[in-house]
mmCIF file of C-alpha atoms in Angstrom:
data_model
loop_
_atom_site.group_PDB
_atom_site.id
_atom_site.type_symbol
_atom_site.label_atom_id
_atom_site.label_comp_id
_atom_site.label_asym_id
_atom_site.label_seq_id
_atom_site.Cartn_x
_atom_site.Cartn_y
_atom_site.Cartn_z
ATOM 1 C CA UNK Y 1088 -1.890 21.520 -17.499
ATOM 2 C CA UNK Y 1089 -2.695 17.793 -16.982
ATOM 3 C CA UNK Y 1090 -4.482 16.824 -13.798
ATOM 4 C CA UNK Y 1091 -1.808 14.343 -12.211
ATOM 5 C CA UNK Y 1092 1.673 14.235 -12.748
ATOM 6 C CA UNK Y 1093 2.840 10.589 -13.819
ATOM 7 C CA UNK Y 1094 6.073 10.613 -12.441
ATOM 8 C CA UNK Y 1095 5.918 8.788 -9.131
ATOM 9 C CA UNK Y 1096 2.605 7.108 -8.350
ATOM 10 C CA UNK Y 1097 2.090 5.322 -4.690
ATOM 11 C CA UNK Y 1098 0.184 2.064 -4.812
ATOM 12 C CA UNK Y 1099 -0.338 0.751 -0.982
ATOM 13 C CA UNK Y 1100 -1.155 -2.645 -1.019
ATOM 14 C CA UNK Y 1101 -2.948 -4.746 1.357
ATOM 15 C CA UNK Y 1102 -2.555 -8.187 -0.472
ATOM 16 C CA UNK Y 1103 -6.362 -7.737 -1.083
ATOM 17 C CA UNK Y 1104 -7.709 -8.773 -4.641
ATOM 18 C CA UNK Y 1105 -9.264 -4.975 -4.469
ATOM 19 C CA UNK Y 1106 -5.715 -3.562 -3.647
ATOM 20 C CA UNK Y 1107 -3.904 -5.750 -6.833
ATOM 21 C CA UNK Y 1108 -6.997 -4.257 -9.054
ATOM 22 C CA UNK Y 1109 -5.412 -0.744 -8.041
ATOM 23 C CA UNK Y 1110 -2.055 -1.896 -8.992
ATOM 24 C CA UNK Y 1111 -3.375 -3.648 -12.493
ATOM 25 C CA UNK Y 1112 -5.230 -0.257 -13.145
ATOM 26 C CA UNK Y 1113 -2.298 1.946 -11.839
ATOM 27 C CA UNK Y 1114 0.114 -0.183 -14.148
ATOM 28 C CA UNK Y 1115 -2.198 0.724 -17.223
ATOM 29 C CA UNK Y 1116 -3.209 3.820 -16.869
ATOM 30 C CA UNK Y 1117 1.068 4.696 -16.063
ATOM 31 C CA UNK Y 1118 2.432 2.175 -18.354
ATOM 32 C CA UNK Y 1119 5.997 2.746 -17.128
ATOM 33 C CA UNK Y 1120 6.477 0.440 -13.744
ATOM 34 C CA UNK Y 1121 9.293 2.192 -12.998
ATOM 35 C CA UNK Y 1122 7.176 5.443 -12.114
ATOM 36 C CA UNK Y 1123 5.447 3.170 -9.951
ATOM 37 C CA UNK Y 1124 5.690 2.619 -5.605
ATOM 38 C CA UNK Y 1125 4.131 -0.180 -3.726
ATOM 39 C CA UNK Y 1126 3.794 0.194 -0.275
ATOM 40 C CA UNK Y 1127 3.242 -2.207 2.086
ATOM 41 C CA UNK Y 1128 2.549 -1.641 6.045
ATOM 42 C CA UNK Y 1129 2.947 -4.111 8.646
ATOM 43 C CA UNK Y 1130 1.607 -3.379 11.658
ATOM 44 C CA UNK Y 1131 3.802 -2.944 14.853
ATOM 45 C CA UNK Y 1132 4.717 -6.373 16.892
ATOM 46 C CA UNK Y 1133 3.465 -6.501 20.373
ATOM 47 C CA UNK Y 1134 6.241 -7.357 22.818
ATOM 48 C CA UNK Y 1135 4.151 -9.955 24.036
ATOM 49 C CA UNK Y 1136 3.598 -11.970 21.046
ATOM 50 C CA UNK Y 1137 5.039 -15.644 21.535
ATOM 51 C CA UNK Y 1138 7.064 -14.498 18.071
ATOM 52 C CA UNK Y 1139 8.960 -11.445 19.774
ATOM 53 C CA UNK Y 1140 9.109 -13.303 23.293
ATOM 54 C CA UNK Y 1141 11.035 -16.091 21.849
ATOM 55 C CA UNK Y 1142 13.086 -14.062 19.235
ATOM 56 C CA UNK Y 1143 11.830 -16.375 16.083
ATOM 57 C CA UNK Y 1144 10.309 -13.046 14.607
ATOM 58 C CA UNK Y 1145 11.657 -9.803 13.795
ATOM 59 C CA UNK Y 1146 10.406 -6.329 11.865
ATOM 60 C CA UNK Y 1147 13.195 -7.300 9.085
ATOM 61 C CA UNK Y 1148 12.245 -10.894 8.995
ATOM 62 C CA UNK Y 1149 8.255 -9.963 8.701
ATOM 63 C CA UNK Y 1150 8.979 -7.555 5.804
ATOM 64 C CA UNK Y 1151 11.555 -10.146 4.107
ATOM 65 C CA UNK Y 1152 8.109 -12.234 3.962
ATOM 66 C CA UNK Y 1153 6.122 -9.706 2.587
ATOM 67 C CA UNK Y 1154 8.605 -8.826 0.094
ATOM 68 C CA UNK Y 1155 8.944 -12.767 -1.644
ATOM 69 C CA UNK Y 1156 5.517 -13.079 -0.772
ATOM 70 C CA UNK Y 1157 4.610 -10.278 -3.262
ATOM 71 C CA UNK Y 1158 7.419 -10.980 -5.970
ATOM 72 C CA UNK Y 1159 5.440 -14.936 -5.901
ATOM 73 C CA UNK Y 1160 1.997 -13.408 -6.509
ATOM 74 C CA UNK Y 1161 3.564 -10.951 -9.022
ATOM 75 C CA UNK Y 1162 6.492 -12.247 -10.940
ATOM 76 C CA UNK Y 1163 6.353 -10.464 -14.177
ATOM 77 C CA UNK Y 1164 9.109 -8.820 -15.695
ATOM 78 C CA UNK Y 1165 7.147 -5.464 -15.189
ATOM 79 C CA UNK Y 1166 6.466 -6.380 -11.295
ATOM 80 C CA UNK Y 1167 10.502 -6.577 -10.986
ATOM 81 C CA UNK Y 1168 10.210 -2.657 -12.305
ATOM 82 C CA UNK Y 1169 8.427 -1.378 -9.320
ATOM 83 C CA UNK Y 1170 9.423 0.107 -6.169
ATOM 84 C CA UNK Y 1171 8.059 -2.380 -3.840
ATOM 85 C CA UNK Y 1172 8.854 -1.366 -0.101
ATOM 86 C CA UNK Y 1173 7.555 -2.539 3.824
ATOM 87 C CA UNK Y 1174 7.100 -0.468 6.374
ATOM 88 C CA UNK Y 1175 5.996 -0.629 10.065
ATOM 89 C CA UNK Y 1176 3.789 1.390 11.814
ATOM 90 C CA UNK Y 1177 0.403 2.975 11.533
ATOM 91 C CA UNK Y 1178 -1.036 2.269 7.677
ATOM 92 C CA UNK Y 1179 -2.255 5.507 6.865
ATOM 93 C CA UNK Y 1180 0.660 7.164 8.457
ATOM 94 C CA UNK Y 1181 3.234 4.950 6.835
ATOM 95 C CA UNK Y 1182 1.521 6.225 3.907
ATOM 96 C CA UNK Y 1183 1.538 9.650 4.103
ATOM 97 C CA UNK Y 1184 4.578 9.828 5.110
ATOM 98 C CA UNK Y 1185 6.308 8.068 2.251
ATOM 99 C CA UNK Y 1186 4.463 10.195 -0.107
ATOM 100 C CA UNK Y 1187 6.313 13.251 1.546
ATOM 101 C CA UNK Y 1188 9.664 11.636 1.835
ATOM 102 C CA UNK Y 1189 9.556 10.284 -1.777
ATOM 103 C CA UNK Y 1190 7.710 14.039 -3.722
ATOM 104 C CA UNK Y 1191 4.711 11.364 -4.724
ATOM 105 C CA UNK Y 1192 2.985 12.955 -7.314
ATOM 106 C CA UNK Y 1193 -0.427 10.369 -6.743
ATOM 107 C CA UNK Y 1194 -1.414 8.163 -4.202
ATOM 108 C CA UNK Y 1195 -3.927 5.277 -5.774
ATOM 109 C CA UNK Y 1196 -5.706 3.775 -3.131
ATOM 110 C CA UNK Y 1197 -8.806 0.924 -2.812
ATOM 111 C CA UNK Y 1198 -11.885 1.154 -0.754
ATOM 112 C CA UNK Y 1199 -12.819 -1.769 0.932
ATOM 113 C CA UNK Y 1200 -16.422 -0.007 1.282
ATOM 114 C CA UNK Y 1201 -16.930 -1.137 4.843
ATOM 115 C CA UNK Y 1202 -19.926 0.875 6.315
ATOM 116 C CA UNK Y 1203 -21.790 1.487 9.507
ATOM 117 C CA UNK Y 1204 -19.950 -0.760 12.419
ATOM 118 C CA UNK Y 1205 -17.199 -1.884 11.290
ATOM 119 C CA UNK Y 1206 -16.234 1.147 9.544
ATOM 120 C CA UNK Y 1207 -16.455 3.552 12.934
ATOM 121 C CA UNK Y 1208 -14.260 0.565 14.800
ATOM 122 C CA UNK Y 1209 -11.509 -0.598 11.512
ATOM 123 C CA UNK Y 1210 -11.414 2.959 10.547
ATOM 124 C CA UNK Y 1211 -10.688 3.829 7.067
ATOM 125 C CA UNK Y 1212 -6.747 3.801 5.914
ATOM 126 C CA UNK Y 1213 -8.682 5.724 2.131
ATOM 127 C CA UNK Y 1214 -10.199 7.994 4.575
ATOM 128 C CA UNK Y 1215 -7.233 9.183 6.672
ATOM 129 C CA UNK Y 1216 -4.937 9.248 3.682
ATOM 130 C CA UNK Y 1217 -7.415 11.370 1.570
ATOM 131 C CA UNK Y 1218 -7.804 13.721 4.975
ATOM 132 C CA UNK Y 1219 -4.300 14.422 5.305
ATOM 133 C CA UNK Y 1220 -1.973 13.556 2.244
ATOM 134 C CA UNK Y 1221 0.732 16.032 0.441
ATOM 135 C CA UNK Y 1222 -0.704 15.087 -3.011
ATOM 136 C CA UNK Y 1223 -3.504 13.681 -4.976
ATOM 137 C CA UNK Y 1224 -5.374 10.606 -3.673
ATOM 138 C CA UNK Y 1225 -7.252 8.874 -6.082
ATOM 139 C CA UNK Y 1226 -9.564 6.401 -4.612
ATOM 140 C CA UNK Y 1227 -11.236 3.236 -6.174
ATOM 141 C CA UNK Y 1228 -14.414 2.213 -4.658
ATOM 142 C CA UNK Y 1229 -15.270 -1.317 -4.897
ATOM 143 C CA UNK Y 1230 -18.014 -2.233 -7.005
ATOM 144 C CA UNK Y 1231 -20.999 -3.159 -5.375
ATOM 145 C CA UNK Y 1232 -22.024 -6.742 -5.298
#
């Protein structure tokens, strides 16, 4: 019996440097890219953002951003290999639930390692996701400075 199945691993990614760390460490400790999901969440627009009020800015068009914006940062041959999606919505929610729909085996996830304050107003996406996920979360804590 091994302790995680390889097969389909979920990476979220926040463009943080700590979030890419995840991925290089995911993409190692996998080696096949192709077993591998990145998952980017955008949060909701407001109705009220200039954006949506004067129809420059869409859901689509936001994750048509996100998507060249992450094939620029990582343009490898093995980058091209992994399922890189964009949702919209609630992060740790989005998460979660594309673990379910997609029988994710692991969910690697950073820790920002926010404490006191600004963790009981920003929450914690690791925290929520642990709490409540179908599978395995693995999270890295960020080393201390």
């Amino acid at each position: 019996m091994t302790l995680f199945l390889r097969e389909r691993i979920l990476v979220p990614i926040d463009f943080s440097e700590e979030a890419f760390i995840a991925l290089d460490n995911t993409l190692e400790f996998i080696g096949d890219p192709a077993k591998i999901h990145v998952l980017h969440v955008l949060p909701p627009l407001e109705a009220t953002e200039p954006g949506v009020v004067w129809e420059t800015i869409d859901d689509d068009r936001r994750a048509e951003n996100v998507t060249k914006a992450f094939y620029q940062k990582r343009s490898t041959e093995v980058d091209k290999s992994l399922h890189f999606k964009v949702a919209t919505g609630n992060a740790s929610s989005e998460i979660i639930d594309y673990a379910a729909q997609n029988d994710i085996n692991l969910i690697v996830i950073p820790s920002h390692g926010r404490t006191g304050i600004a963790r009981f107003f920003l929450g914690s996406v690791a925290e929520r996701v642990v709490r409540f996920s179908p599978c395995p979360v693995l999270v890295l804590r960020r080393e201390p400075a």
